[in-house]
XYZ file of C-alpha atoms in Angstrom:
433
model
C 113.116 -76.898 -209.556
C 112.745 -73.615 -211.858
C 111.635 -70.989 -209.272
C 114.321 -70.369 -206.364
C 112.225 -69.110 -204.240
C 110.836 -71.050 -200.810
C 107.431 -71.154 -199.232
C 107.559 -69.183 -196.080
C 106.635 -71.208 -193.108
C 105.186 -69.221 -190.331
C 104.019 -70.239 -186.760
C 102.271 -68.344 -184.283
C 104.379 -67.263 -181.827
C 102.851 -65.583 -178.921
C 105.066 -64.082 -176.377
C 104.813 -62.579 -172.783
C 106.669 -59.416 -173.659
C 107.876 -56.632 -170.849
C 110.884 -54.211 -171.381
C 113.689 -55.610 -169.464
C 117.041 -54.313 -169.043
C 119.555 -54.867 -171.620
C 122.315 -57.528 -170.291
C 125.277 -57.195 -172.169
C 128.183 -59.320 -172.677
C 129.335 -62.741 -174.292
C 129.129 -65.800 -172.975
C 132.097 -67.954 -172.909
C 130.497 -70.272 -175.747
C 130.009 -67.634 -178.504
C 131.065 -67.892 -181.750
C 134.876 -66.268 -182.965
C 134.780 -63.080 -183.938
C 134.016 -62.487 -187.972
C 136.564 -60.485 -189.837
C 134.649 -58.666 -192.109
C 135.859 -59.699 -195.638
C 138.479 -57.111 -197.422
C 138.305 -57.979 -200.761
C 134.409 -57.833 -201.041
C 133.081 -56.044 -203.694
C 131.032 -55.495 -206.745
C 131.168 -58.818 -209.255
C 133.568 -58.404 -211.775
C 131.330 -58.502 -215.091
C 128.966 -56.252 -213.418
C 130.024 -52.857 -211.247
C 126.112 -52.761 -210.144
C 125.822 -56.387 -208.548
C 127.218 -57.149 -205.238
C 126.764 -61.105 -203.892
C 126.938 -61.726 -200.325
C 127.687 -65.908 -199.335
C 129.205 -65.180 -196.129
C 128.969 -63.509 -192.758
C 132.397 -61.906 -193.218
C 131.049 -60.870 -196.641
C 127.291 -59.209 -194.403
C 129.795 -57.397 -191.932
C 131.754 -55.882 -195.497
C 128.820 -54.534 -196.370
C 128.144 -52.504 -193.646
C 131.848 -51.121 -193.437
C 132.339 -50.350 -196.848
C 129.081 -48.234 -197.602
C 131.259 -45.344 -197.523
C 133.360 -46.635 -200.152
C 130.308 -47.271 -202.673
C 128.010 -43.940 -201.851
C 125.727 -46.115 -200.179
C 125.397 -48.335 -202.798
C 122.909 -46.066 -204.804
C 121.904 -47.632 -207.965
C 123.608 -50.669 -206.501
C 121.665 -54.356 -206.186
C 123.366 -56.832 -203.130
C 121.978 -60.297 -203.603
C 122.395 -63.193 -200.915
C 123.617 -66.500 -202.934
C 123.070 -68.413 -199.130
C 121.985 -68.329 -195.655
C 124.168 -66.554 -193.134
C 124.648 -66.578 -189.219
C 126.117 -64.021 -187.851
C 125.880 -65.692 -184.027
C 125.500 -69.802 -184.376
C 124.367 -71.335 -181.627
C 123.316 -68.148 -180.049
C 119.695 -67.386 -178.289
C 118.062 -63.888 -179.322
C 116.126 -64.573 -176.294
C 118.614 -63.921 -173.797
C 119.322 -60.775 -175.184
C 122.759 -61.422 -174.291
C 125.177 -59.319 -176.615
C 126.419 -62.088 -178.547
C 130.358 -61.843 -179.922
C 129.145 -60.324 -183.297
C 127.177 -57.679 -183.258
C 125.985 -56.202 -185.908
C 127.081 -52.162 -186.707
C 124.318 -50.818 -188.958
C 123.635 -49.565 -192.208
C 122.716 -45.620 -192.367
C 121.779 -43.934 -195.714
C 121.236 -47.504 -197.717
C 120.156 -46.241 -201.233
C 120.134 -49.520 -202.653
C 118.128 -52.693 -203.001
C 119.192 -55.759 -200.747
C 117.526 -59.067 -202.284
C 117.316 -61.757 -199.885
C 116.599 -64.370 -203.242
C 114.930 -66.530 -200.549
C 117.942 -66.929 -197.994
C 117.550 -66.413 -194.326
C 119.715 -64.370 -191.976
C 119.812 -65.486 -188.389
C 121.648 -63.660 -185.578
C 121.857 -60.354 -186.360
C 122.121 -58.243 -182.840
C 122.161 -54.249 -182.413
C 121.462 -53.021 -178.899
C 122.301 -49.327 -176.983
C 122.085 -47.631 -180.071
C 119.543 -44.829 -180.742
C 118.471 -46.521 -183.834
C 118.520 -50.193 -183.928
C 117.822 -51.726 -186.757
C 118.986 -54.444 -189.669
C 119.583 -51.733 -192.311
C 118.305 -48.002 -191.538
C 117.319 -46.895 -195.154
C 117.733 -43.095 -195.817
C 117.463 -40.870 -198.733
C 115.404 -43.235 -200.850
C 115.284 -42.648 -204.845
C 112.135 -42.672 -206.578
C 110.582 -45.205 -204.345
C 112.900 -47.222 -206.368
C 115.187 -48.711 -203.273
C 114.004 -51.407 -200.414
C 114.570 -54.998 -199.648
C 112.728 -57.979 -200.740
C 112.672 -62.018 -200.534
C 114.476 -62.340 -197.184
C 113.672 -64.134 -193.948
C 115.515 -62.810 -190.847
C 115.368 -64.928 -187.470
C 116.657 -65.175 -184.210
C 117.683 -60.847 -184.330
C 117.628 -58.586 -181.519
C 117.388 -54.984 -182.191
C 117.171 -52.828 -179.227
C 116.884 -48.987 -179.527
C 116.612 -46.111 -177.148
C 114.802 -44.162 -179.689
C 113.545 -46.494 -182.952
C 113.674 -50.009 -183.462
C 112.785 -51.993 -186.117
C 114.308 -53.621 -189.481
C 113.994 -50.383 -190.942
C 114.225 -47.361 -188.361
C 114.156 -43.833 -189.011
C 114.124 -44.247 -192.602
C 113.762 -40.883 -194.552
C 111.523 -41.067 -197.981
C 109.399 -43.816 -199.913
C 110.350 -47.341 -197.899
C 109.625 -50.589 -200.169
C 109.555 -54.088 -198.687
C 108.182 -57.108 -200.055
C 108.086 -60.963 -199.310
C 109.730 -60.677 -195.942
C 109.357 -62.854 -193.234
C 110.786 -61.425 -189.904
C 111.330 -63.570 -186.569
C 112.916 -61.340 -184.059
C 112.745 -58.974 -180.717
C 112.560 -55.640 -181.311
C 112.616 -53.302 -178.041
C 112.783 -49.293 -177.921
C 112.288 -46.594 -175.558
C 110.276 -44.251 -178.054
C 109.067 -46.419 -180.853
C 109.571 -49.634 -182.484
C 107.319 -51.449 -185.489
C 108.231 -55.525 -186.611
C 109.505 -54.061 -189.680
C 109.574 -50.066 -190.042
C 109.027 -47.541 -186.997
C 108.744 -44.128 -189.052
C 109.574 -42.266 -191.895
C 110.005 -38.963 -192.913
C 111.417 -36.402 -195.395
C 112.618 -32.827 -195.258
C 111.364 -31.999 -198.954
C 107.881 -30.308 -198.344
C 106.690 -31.341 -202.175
C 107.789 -35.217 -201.552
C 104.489 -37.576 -200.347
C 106.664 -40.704 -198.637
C 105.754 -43.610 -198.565
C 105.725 -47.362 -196.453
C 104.868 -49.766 -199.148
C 104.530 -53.369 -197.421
C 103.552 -56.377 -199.465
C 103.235 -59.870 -198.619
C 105.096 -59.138 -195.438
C 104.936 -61.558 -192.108
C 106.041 -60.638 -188.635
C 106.119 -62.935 -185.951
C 108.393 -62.333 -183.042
C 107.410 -59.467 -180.239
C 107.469 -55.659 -180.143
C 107.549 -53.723 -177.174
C 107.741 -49.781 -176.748
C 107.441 -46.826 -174.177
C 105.318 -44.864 -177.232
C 104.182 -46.404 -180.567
C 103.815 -49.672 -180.919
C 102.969 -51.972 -184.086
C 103.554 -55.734 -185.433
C 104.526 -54.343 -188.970
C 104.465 -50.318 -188.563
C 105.059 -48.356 -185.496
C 103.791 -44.636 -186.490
C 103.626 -42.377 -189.679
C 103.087 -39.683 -187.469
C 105.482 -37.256 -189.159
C 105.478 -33.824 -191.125
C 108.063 -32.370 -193.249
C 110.516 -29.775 -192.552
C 107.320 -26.901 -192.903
C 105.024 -28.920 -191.786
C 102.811 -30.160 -194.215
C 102.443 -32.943 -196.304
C 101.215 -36.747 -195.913
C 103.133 -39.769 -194.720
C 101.314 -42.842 -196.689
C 101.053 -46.721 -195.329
C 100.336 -48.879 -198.301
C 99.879 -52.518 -196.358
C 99.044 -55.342 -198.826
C 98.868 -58.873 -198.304
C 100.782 -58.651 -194.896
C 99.986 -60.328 -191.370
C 101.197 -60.711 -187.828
C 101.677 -63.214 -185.693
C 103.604 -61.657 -182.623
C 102.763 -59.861 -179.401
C 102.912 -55.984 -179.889
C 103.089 -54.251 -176.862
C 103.470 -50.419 -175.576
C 103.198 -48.578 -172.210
C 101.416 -45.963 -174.035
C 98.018 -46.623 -174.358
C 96.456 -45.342 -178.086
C 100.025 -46.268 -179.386
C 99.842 -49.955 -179.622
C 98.180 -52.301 -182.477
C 98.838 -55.207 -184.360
C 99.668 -53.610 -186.943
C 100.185 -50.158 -187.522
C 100.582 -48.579 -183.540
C 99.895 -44.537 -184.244
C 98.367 -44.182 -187.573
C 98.261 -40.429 -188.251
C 97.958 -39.760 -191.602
C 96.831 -41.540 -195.056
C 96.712 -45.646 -194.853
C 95.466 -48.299 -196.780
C 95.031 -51.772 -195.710
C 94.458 -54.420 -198.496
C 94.129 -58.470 -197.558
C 95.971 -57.678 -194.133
C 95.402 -60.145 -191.493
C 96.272 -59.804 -187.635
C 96.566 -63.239 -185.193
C 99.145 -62.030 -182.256
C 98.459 -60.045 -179.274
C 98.335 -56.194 -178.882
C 98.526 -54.675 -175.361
C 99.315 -51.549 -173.153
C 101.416 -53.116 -170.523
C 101.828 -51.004 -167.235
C 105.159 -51.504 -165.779
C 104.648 -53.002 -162.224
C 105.030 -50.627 -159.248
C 107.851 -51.401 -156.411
C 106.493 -52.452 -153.312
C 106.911 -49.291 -150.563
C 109.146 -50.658 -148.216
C 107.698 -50.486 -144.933
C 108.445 -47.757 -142.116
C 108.671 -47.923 -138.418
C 105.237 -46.418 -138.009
C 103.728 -47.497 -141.387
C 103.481 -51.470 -142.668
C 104.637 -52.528 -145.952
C 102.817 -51.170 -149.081
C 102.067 -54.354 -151.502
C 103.697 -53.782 -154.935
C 101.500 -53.050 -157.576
C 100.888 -55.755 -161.047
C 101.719 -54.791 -163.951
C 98.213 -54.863 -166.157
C 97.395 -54.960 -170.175
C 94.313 -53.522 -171.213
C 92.777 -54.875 -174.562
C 94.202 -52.748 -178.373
C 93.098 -52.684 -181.570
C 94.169 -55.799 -184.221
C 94.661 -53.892 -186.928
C 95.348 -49.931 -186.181
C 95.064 -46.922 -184.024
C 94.164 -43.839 -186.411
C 95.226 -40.855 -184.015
C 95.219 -36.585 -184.217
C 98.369 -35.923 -185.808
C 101.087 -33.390 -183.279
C 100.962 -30.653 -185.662
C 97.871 -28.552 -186.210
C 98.843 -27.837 -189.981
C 98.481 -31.897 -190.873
C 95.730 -32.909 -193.200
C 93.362 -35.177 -191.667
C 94.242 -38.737 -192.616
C 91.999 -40.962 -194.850
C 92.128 -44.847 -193.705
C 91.139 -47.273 -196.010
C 90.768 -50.966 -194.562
C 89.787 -53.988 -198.006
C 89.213 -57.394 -196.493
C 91.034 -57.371 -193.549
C 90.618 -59.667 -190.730
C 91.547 -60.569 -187.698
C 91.736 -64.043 -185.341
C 88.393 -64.083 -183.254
C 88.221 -64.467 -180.096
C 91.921 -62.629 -178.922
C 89.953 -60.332 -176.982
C 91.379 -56.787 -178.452
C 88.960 -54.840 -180.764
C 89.179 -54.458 -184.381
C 89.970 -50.646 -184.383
C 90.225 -47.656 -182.133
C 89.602 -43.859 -183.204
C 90.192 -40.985 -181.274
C 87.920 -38.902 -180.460
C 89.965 -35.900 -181.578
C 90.833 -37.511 -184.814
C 89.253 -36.326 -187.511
C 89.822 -38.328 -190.037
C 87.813 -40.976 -192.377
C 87.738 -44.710 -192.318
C 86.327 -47.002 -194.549
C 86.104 -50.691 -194.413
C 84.869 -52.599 -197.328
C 84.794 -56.633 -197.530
C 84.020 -57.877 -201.027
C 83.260 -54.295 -202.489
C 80.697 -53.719 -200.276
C 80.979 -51.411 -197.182
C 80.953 -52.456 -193.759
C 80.393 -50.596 -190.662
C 82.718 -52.768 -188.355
C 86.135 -54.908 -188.976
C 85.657 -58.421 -189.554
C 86.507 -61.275 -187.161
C 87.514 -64.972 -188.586
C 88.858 -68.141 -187.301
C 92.072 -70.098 -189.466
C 89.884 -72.470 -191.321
C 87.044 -69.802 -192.359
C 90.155 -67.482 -193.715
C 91.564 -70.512 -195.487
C 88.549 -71.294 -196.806
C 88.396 -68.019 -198.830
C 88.913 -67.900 -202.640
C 90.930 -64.605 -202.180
C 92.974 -66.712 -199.578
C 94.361 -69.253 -201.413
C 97.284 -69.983 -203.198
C 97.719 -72.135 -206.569
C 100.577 -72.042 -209.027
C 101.218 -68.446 -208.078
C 100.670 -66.436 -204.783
C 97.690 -64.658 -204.447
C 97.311 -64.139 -200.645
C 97.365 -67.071 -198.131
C 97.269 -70.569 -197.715
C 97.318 -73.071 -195.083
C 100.208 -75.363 -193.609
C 99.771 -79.308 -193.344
C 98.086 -79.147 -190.317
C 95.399 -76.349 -191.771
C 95.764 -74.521 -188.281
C 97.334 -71.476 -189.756
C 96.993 -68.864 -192.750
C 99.439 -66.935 -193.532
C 100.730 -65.072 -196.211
C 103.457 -67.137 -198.736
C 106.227 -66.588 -201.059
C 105.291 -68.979 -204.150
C 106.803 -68.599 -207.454
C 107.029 -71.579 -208.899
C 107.106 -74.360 -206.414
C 104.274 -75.170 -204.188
C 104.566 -77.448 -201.113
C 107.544 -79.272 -202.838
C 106.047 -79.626 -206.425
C 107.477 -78.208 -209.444
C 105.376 -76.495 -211.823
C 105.657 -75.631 -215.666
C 104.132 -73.355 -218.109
C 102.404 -74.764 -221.226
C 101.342 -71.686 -223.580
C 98.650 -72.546 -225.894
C 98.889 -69.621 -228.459
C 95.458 -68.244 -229.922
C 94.008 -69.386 -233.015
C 91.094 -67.746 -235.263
C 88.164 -69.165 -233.399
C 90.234 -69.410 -229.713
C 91.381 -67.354 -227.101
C 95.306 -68.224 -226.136
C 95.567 -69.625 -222.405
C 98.751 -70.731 -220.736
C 98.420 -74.510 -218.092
C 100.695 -74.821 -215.130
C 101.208 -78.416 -215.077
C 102.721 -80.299 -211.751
């Protein structure tokens, strides 16, 4: 096999999400600690390469950031799949023996090269998150072809894979499994962004990015972005989303209603939605109400439900918090999302006063599309052959989802055959199987 990269495999995972309390503490089965490795480091023939193989190798990284400036201009490249927690359950949100510290101020690029990391666990902090990227480069840094599963990231103030991040964040061909909780705001991969250089225009680039686990916040809420509702340090300037060929497939909830969507929770200034596709649940979820406990003159007052109320799929575009902010422009290309999951394609305030357009096809529409699994997968711009382009179906052609195809495609191996150009032919290249 040439290519070493792995299609993605998604399901739909739809969860009951509320915001319970944090239970801390091992159980007696957890895994020994991990020591994290002391004589990690760059590889010898190259001072810019790092390799991670190993959990103790993961946990190294995160200690010795000091040590390499946080690893600007440095590339760390998994060579395998790591646990940090076997045999433990995200689910119980249990804090499991290892937990994982943090990275702050990351200024390089971690490449996942297709490997999965399962059991990564950061709870009670303000910002929880699997690497909290700071101080970006020339939109230069980010992380790319990695799968992360069975994580827990629980944050009083940000949550997500990437929290708090200041500057131009870049992910691409990610597939994220996990809980992410926070008391403020949380998004599947990136809550917000921001910058304290008034000139700089920052940036959340997403492409072919796939979250499926749950999100739940008190404030802004979203399956891949929780809020670019940010200004700079004099408050001006714009704080782009750039989603392309992305999708969720978890439950995105918030007890702030206007703050919650399948994909981007709060979006307050410039967006642009390309191929983006939304099949989980988005909902403002009212905590339920203690019962009154009953008096000697009064009876019992019954305890009131908790409730959801139907969110957009795809985005909330909201007035920004400082009167000074440009009014954002929202573009939406051939987006979908899954019929019938009773939330509405898009919600506007009325005090927002920015633009929207929606196009499908090059042609402008005056609503956001609805579509089951087989009519997506039945769309050219859908489909994947010997190189991704979009989305594709699994065996069972119940889902589409966005892949990661290089050069293998459900198992087969494909090669290049370049026919070179002649006087009376145009050069072409064949994959062959």
């Amino acid at each position: 096999m040439k290519g070493s990269f792995k299609k993605i495999a998604a399901f739909l995972i739809v969860l009951a999400v509320i915001i319970p309390l944090c239970i801390v503490g091992a159980s007696s089965d957890d895994p020994a600690p991990i020591v994290p490795n002391p004589n990690w480091g760059p590889v010898a023939n190259d001072k810019k390469i790092f390799e991670i193989s190993s959990a103790a190798d993961l946990l190294a990284m995160a200690a010795q950031r000091g040590s390499y400036k946080s690893y600007e201009g440095y590339t760390i490249s998994l060579t395998a799949d790591i646990d940090l927690n076997p045999g433990w359950d995200a689910s119980s949100k249990v804090a499991p023996t290892n937990l994982w510290p943090g990275m702050f101020y990351f200024y390089g690029t971690f490449d996942g090269a297709g490997h999965t990391i399962k059991g990564l666990c950061q709870m009670g902090a303000e910002n929880g998150c699997f690497i909290t990227c700071g101080l970006f480069k020339d939109g230069s840094t980010g992380i790319k072809n990695l799968q992360i599963e069975n994580s827990y990231f629980q944050g009083t103030k940000n949550a997500g894979i990437i929290s708090a991040t200041r500057g131009t964040v870049l992910l691409e061909n990610l597939y994220v499994d996990a809980i992410v909780e926070s008391g403020d705001c949380a998004g599947g991969l990136v809550s917000w962004f921001f910058t304290s250089d008034a000139t700089s225009t920052p940036k959340a680039v997403l492409t072919n990015c796939v979250f499926a686990g749950s999100v739940s916040a008190k404030g802004s809420a979203g399956g891949l972005v929780g809020t670019n509702n940010k200004t700079n340090a004099v408050g001006i300037g714009t704080y782009d989303i750039i989603l392309t060929d992305c999708a969720n497939y978890g439950t995105v909830v918030s007890e702030t209603e206007g703050k919650v969507a399948g994909l981007i929770g709060s979006c307050v200034n410039n967006a642009k939605l390309t191929r983006c596709y939304n099949a989980g649940a988005a909902m403002v979820y009212t905590p339920e109400v203690p019962a009154v406990p009953a008096t000697d003159t009064e009876p019992e007052i019954p305890a009131v439900p908790a409730s959801t109320a139907p969110a957009p799929a795809l985005l909330n575009v909201t007035a920004g918090t400082v009167a000074t902010e440009a009014a954002p422009t929202v573009e939406i290309l051939d987006c979908y999302y899954l019929a019938g999951e009773g939330v509405v394609g898009m919600a506007k305030a009325a005090d927002a006063t920015g633009t929207v357009t929606v196009k499908y096809a090059g042609v402008e529409a005056t609503e956001l599309a609805t579509a089951t699994v087989a009519e997506l997968v039945a769309k050219n711009e859908f489909q994947a052959n010997d190189a991704y382009k979009g989305w594709a179906a699994n065996a069972e052609n119940t889902l589409a989802l966005p892949l990661v195809v290089y050069e293998n495609i459900n198992g087969h191996d494909f090669e290049d055959v370049v026919t070179a150009p002649t006087c009376s032919q145009e050069g072409y290249t064949t994959h062959t199987c």
